[in-house]
XYZ file of C-alpha atoms in Angstrom:
465
model
C -9.222 -20.647 28.998
C -11.640 -23.660 29.799
C -14.419 -21.985 27.761
C -12.219 -21.797 24.736
C -10.908 -25.310 25.047
C -14.268 -26.892 25.621
C -15.911 -24.624 23.069
C -17.408 -27.549 20.898
C -18.748 -29.417 23.977
C -20.244 -26.449 25.918
C -23.870 -25.077 25.581
C -22.984 -21.669 26.695
C -23.450 -18.757 24.374
C -20.174 -18.124 22.266
C -20.505 -14.543 22.709
C -20.665 -14.581 26.337
C -17.496 -16.769 26.389
C -15.645 -14.483 24.110
C -16.534 -11.425 26.058
C -15.315 -13.064 29.480
C -12.030 -14.351 27.869
C -11.293 -11.059 25.809
C -12.459 -8.028 27.320
C -11.121 -5.829 24.457
C -12.742 -5.361 21.174
C -9.922 -7.094 19.289
C -9.701 -11.136 19.437
C -7.643 -13.551 21.377
C -6.920 -16.589 19.182
C -5.249 -19.685 20.256
C -4.427 -23.094 19.059
C -7.618 -25.255 18.246
C -9.089 -27.420 15.375
C -11.500 -24.749 14.270
C -12.713 -21.392 15.291
C -15.317 -18.999 14.207
C -15.782 -15.704 16.252
C -17.404 -12.391 15.728
C -16.784 -9.034 17.645
C -19.601 -6.716 18.249
C -17.291 -3.791 18.316
C -17.151 -0.982 15.502
C -14.148 -2.780 13.607
C -16.083 -6.190 13.442
C -14.403 -8.917 11.523
C -14.864 -12.753 10.683
C -11.977 -15.114 10.894
C -11.631 -18.595 9.995
C -8.246 -20.029 11.020
C -6.339 -23.179 11.828
C -3.024 -24.052 13.715
C -1.163 -21.476 16.062
C -3.005 -18.193 16.432
C -2.124 -14.782 17.939
C -3.987 -11.807 18.811
C -5.788 -10.135 15.805
C -5.712 -6.366 15.844
C -7.959 -3.978 13.749
C -4.905 -3.987 11.251
C -3.884 -7.454 10.208
C -1.223 -9.709 12.013
C -0.516 -12.895 10.319
C 1.680 -15.760 11.546
C 2.498 -19.361 10.355
C -0.574 -21.211 9.667
C -2.061 -23.449 6.920
C -4.686 -21.189 5.535
C -6.013 -17.682 6.381
C -8.974 -15.696 4.916
C -9.857 -12.491 6.683
C -12.199 -9.647 5.685
C -12.285 -6.309 7.256
C -15.377 -4.054 7.011
C -13.207 -0.875 7.547
C -10.826 -1.470 4.539
C -13.003 -3.778 2.302
C -9.879 -6.053 1.540
C -9.496 -9.759 1.556
C -6.059 -11.644 1.991
C -5.337 -15.255 1.493
C -1.786 -16.346 2.402
C 0.102 -19.466 3.795
C 3.393 -20.050 5.391
C 4.889 -17.446 7.373
C 3.182 -14.131 7.498
C 4.224 -10.517 7.948
C 2.119 -7.615 9.236
C 0.265 -5.722 6.532
C 0.042 -2.153 7.283
C -2.383 0.149 5.737
C -0.596 2.369 3.040
C -1.259 6.001 2.743
C -2.388 7.252 -0.604
C 0.411 7.780 -3.187
C 2.984 5.840 -1.057
C 4.245 2.664 -2.829
C 5.486 -0.086 -0.280
C 9.107 -1.312 -0.417
C 9.794 -4.321 -2.467
C 13.158 -6.136 -1.889
C 15.571 -6.096 -4.840
C 15.440 -10.073 -5.468
C 11.815 -9.990 -5.454
C 11.762 -7.177 -8.070
C 14.230 -9.148 -9.998
C 12.329 -12.373 -10.002
C 9.138 -10.760 -10.961
C 10.488 -8.754 -13.840
C 12.182 -12.103 -15.013
C 8.761 -13.779 -14.714
C 6.861 -10.951 -16.629
C 9.568 -10.731 -19.349
C 10.596 -14.232 -20.581
C 13.831 -14.475 -22.679
C 13.047 -14.153 -26.556
C 15.548 -15.575 -29.202
C 17.413 -12.706 -31.238
C 15.764 -12.208 -34.368
C 17.957 -12.346 -37.337
C 18.484 -8.879 -39.350
C 16.420 -8.971 -42.301
C 15.923 -6.309 -44.984
C 12.456 -5.600 -43.632
C 13.904 -5.293 -40.103
C 15.246 -1.698 -39.884
C 18.615 -1.525 -38.198
C 20.016 1.328 -36.486
C 23.854 1.156 -36.236
C 25.322 2.650 -32.969
C 26.962 6.078 -33.312
C 30.536 6.227 -33.992
C 32.530 6.148 -30.721
C 29.636 4.820 -28.744
C 31.865 1.573 -27.442
C 35.142 3.499 -27.916
C 36.746 1.448 -25.297
C 35.190 -1.854 -25.442
C 36.074 -2.776 -29.166
C 39.441 -4.159 -30.253
C 40.363 -3.457 -33.797
C 40.516 -6.715 -36.060
C 43.653 -5.531 -37.596
C 45.642 -5.167 -34.114
C 44.012 -8.172 -32.634
C 46.414 -10.723 -34.260
C 49.608 -8.739 -33.061
C 48.706 -8.650 -29.543
C 49.868 -12.028 -28.523
C 53.083 -11.615 -30.743
C 56.352 -10.458 -29.248
C 57.695 -7.537 -30.620
C 59.933 -7.908 -33.496
C 62.304 -5.694 -35.547
C 60.896 -2.222 -36.419
C 59.668 -1.842 -39.826
C 59.504 1.568 -41.744
C 56.492 2.867 -43.724
C 56.585 3.172 -47.470
C 53.222 4.154 -48.695
C 50.078 6.246 -47.688
C 47.284 4.353 -46.252
C 44.704 7.314 -45.747
C 44.379 10.921 -45.505
C 42.405 12.558 -42.603
C 41.209 16.124 -43.053
C 38.512 17.006 -40.368
C 40.327 19.697 -38.319
C 39.848 23.240 -39.278
C 43.474 24.486 -38.060
C 46.869 23.384 -37.613
C 47.521 19.962 -35.863
C 49.905 20.374 -33.163
C 50.304 16.786 -31.890
C 49.465 13.150 -32.471
C 49.748 10.139 -30.058
C 48.556 6.454 -30.316
C 46.744 5.007 -27.276
C 49.368 3.367 -24.847
C 47.039 0.658 -24.038
C 47.922 -2.250 -26.714
C 44.373 -3.538 -27.386
C 43.267 0.067 -27.844
C 46.242 1.128 -29.792
C 44.288 1.662 -33.053
C 42.813 4.876 -31.353
C 44.676 7.986 -32.473
C 44.547 11.210 -30.723
C 45.007 14.644 -32.328
C 45.202 18.126 -30.898
C 44.410 21.298 -33.032
C 44.542 25.036 -33.192
C 40.829 24.721 -33.904
C 40.188 24.562 -30.243
C 39.284 20.802 -30.180
C 40.737 17.334 -29.936
C 39.998 14.258 -31.763
C 39.949 10.540 -31.441
C 40.331 8.573 -34.625
C 40.253 4.911 -35.723
C 43.866 5.323 -37.195
C 44.106 1.750 -38.631
C 40.517 0.916 -39.481
C 39.835 3.552 -42.388
C 40.587 6.850 -40.458
C 37.174 7.386 -39.187
C 36.696 10.379 -36.511
C 35.125 8.673 -33.569
C 34.774 11.583 -31.236
C 35.557 15.414 -30.876
C 36.285 16.697 -27.587
C 35.634 20.541 -26.967
C 36.810 21.072 -23.462
C 38.612 24.508 -24.353
C 37.738 27.798 -25.729
C 41.107 28.415 -26.994
C 43.665 26.501 -29.296
C 44.823 23.257 -27.949
C 48.505 23.335 -27.901
C 49.143 19.868 -26.292
C 47.392 16.681 -25.536
C 48.306 13.265 -24.521
C 46.734 9.977 -23.248
C 46.967 8.975 -19.379
C 48.432 5.531 -18.954
C 44.984 4.034 -18.419
C 43.897 4.780 -22.014
C 40.450 6.112 -20.566
C 41.259 9.923 -20.138
C 42.937 12.641 -22.050
C 44.878 15.365 -20.650
C 45.226 18.708 -22.746
C 46.489 22.295 -22.289
C 45.053 25.312 -24.243
C 45.841 28.971 -24.945
C 42.595 29.654 -22.912
C 44.840 29.143 -19.765
C 43.386 25.918 -18.585
C 44.540 22.369 -18.385
C 41.585 19.878 -18.695
C 40.974 16.070 -17.952
C 38.594 14.367 -20.203
C 36.783 11.094 -20.277
C 37.454 9.237 -23.497
C 34.285 7.333 -23.368
C 31.474 9.837 -22.396
C 33.501 13.002 -23.728
C 32.604 14.807 -20.416
C 35.337 16.919 -18.614
C 36.406 15.330 -15.446
C 38.456 18.281 -14.228
C 39.725 21.726 -15.559
C 42.280 23.741 -13.948
C 42.933 27.436 -14.619
C 46.808 28.278 -14.708
C 46.523 31.926 -15.151
C 48.773 31.663 -18.278
C 48.666 30.151 -21.785
C 49.509 26.665 -21.471
C 51.768 25.066 -24.086
C 52.878 21.799 -22.594
C 51.418 19.089 -20.001
C 52.970 16.067 -18.778
C 51.384 13.353 -16.455
C 53.619 11.849 -13.665
C 54.440 8.283 -14.598
C 53.842 7.063 -10.972
C 50.608 9.115 -10.362
C 48.793 10.093 -13.457
C 46.483 12.095 -11.621
C 49.211 14.425 -10.819
C 50.472 16.420 -13.813
C 52.945 19.233 -14.876
C 51.731 22.204 -16.828
C 53.992 24.980 -18.480
C 53.458 27.866 -20.979
C 53.837 31.533 -21.040
C 55.015 32.016 -17.607
C 58.100 31.692 -15.543
C 56.301 28.867 -13.606
C 55.746 25.386 -13.923
C 52.748 24.014 -11.889
C 52.191 20.680 -10.525
C 48.393 19.993 -10.230
C 46.339 17.117 -8.560
C 43.243 16.448 -10.680
C 41.505 14.798 -8.072
C 41.205 17.899 -5.791
C 41.904 20.481 -8.541
C 44.621 22.210 -6.588
C 48.232 23.249 -7.077
C 50.772 21.084 -5.262
C 53.872 22.606 -6.160
C 55.333 25.586 -8.218
C 58.729 25.612 -9.885
C 59.935 29.030 -10.684
C 62.708 30.134 -13.008
C 64.089 33.297 -14.437
C 62.612 32.712 -17.946
C 59.578 34.181 -19.862
C 58.274 30.799 -21.319
C 58.215 26.971 -20.962
C 58.270 25.235 -24.148
C 58.165 21.452 -23.065
C 58.292 19.269 -20.008
C 59.249 15.485 -19.728
C 59.537 13.227 -16.508
C 62.653 11.247 -16.076
C 62.751 7.732 -14.377
C 64.324 8.971 -11.331
C 61.284 11.127 -10.180
C 62.821 14.483 -11.482
C 61.798 16.188 -14.510
C 63.247 18.231 -17.201
C 61.813 21.619 -18.491
C 62.762 23.455 -21.915
C 62.654 27.166 -21.940
C 63.058 30.102 -24.275
C 66.172 31.369 -22.494
C 69.306 31.688 -24.393
C 72.396 33.769 -23.982
C 75.040 34.914 -26.715
C 77.507 32.341 -26.396
C 75.753 29.561 -24.055
C 72.317 28.500 -23.618
C 72.098 29.013 -19.752
C 68.820 27.794 -18.468
C 67.572 26.456 -21.759
C 67.106 22.966 -20.041
C 66.626 22.941 -16.396
C 66.432 19.718 -14.098
C 64.057 19.763 -11.351
C 63.392 17.441 -8.236
C 59.788 17.129 -8.140
C 59.137 16.673 -4.468
C 61.485 19.603 -3.245
C 60.977 22.017 -6.361
C 64.754 22.534 -6.279
C 66.810 23.045 -9.404
C 69.192 20.124 -9.919
C 71.109 21.591 -12.821
C 70.487 24.360 -15.324
C 73.899 23.799 -17.078
C 72.792 20.795 -19.227
C 72.731 22.406 -22.837
C 75.614 24.763 -23.805
C 74.469 25.662 -27.473
C 72.523 28.816 -28.355
C 69.444 27.082 -29.487
C 65.984 26.559 -27.910
C 64.539 22.899 -27.588
C 60.823 22.947 -28.554
C 60.399 19.397 -27.838
C 61.831 16.714 -25.399
C 61.067 13.031 -25.082
C 62.321 10.377 -22.980
C 63.679 7.188 -24.202
C 61.292 4.127 -23.428
C 63.909 1.808 -21.926
C 67.350 3.699 -21.589
C 68.222 6.047 -18.956
C 68.224 8.884 -21.592
C 66.218 11.479 -23.275
C 66.265 13.529 -26.517
C 65.792 17.261 -27.169
C 64.717 18.736 -30.413
C 66.763 21.897 -31.066
C 66.242 24.747 -33.393
C 69.700 24.158 -34.751
C 68.204 21.447 -37.053
C 69.465 18.360 -34.983
C 68.301 16.306 -32.185
C 70.549 16.035 -28.982
C 70.736 12.980 -26.842
C 71.353 13.521 -22.987
C 71.804 11.034 -20.085
C 68.729 10.944 -17.737
C 70.975 10.681 -14.740
C 72.923 13.449 -12.811
C 74.702 15.285 -14.151
C 72.686 15.043 -17.385
C 75.516 15.191 -19.683
C 74.940 15.518 -23.503
C 76.189 12.624 -25.832
C 78.655 14.665 -28.124
C 79.119 11.519 -30.056
C 75.603 11.127 -31.251
C 73.600 13.778 -32.988
C 70.769 13.070 -35.284
C 70.423 15.700 -37.956
C 69.182 16.072 -41.512
C 65.863 17.684 -40.730
C 64.785 21.392 -40.384
C 63.016 22.994 -37.317
C 63.200 26.729 -38.446
C 60.867 27.896 -35.450
C 58.156 25.437 -35.563
C 57.326 23.301 -32.721
C 58.406 19.963 -34.410
C 57.991 16.999 -32.244
C 60.405 13.968 -31.895
C 59.784 10.466 -30.503
C 60.827 6.853 -30.252
C 59.504 3.450 -31.437
C 57.979 1.049 -28.894
C 61.503 -0.679 -28.193
C 63.467 2.561 -28.658
C 65.500 1.401 -31.510
C 64.266 4.061 -34.054
C 63.931 7.690 -33.619
C 61.576 9.640 -35.619
C 61.098 13.444 -36.413
C 59.074 15.820 -38.458
C 60.554 18.585 -40.488
C 59.883 22.194 -41.506
C 60.214 21.119 -45.100
C 57.147 18.785 -44.843
C 59.399 15.532 -44.608
C 59.523 12.733 -41.963
C 62.960 11.444 -40.917
C 63.690 8.162 -39.240
C 67.130 7.547 -37.546
C 68.978 4.636 -35.910
C 68.855 5.105 -32.111
C 72.210 3.462 -31.552
C 74.276 4.889 -34.546
C 72.257 8.186 -35.335
C 72.358 7.039 -38.908
C 69.507 8.162 -41.156
C 67.291 5.110 -42.014
C 64.428 6.807 -44.176
C 63.252 10.143 -45.329
C 59.577 10.393 -46.501
C 58.203 13.428 -48.418
C 54.881 13.432 -46.314
C 53.514 16.898 -46.606
C 53.692 20.006 -48.486
C 53.871 22.088 -45.512
C 55.821 21.751 -42.283
C 55.260 18.436 -40.622
C 55.217 19.115 -36.898
C 54.673 15.588 -35.610
C 55.185 11.958 -36.350
C 54.187 8.865 -34.170
C 55.125 5.195 -34.825
C 52.586 2.679 -34.044
C 53.274 0.693 -30.715
C 51.956 -2.582 -32.125
C 51.576 -2.647 -35.813
C 54.871 -2.647 -37.752
C 55.555 0.094 -40.202
C 52.430 2.039 -39.273
C 53.053 5.788 -38.554
C 50.739 8.840 -38.358
C 51.971 12.249 -39.441
C 50.375 15.818 -39.381
C 51.291 19.194 -40.850
C 50.599 22.959 -40.126
C 47.562 23.015 -42.435
C 45.650 20.336 -40.377
C 46.172 17.539 -42.589
C 46.699 13.996 -40.953
C 48.145 10.870 -42.879
C 48.421 7.372 -41.934
C 51.481 5.603 -43.546
C 51.973 1.743 -43.745
């Protein structure tokens, strides 16, 4: 130690002092003003340092100092660093050292400075994004002014805005997106094995086509989030599809042709599916497993609808000579028990069901050419004072529905017309001669006044305003 402290004043040989102080081939470095040492070992090195020092190994150990320059004859590399130092390990060939994310971001920002956007000129080719690329991030300019307004009195359509003809088969159902700022999106399901999403209020462009099934798509609907579609097909499957990417999130095989699907309002990942079977199945799309099975002595389930109390009603093809026993069945979702099968006592099947958006009631489209009104609370009595009639069903699966506030009821007709009724008085409000063939579905827009979508059995879709 004394030889190192008195290094500058001593006449002794530096090599002898070094060997006596550090018997190993590597170096022992301590605090001094200036120090130059050389090792006679095979891994010789030359070091010039100041400040605090620590042992230098054949590989590099660097600590806090003012300046450090070191060269190694074995690796033929030189390092110049300052401040706190970290050990530099030799890297094997083909292996990249880890670089922290913050350092990578700062390096990328330094290499790529921000440049102002160049305006689009005729000389600069501009490639527009494909239709539907940002399906859920754009708000229609026509819908935007109505988002902050309170819903007013429902207006009825008078003229055709546009005609959409892209499906190669009959269109079974139409539905506007349930999310207000995305309500310009219109969903259609067709017998050509596809579902489509349209810009229903901005010119009628087809934004995306979904082919999750190998058979006719009998029913489809939006989930409440507006980001996924639920569909049922004659190929025996029910599918959950991502609207933005078009990918099938989950697909469940029912073992029978699916004619109706309905998501549970309190848990949209759970849904019901029914069809050409005596069973209605409750699925969990997250695990793709059947949660419950509801069995009835019927051959086919035509439609299902959830009620506000946690139960649901299924419509079947079972009719008898004098009464329609089991035509409508109320079920307890949790226990799978039948709550009632004596709801509708007329000998007509009900191809379509719909719950009122506000009141505790639901409606059933009947093959008797009228719509029946029922209470959504036990014992689910039919309202015999109100009956919405004037349209024809004649065996078609004609849908019926409500406006957003529930004040107007709309229904298609086998004659091709669209009928609007007052919910409270059941009085006919308007009849539109919409199509030449059977009109199987009509849907009022939830935000825009008077905007209505209709479809017929030939695959034609019309937007009315």
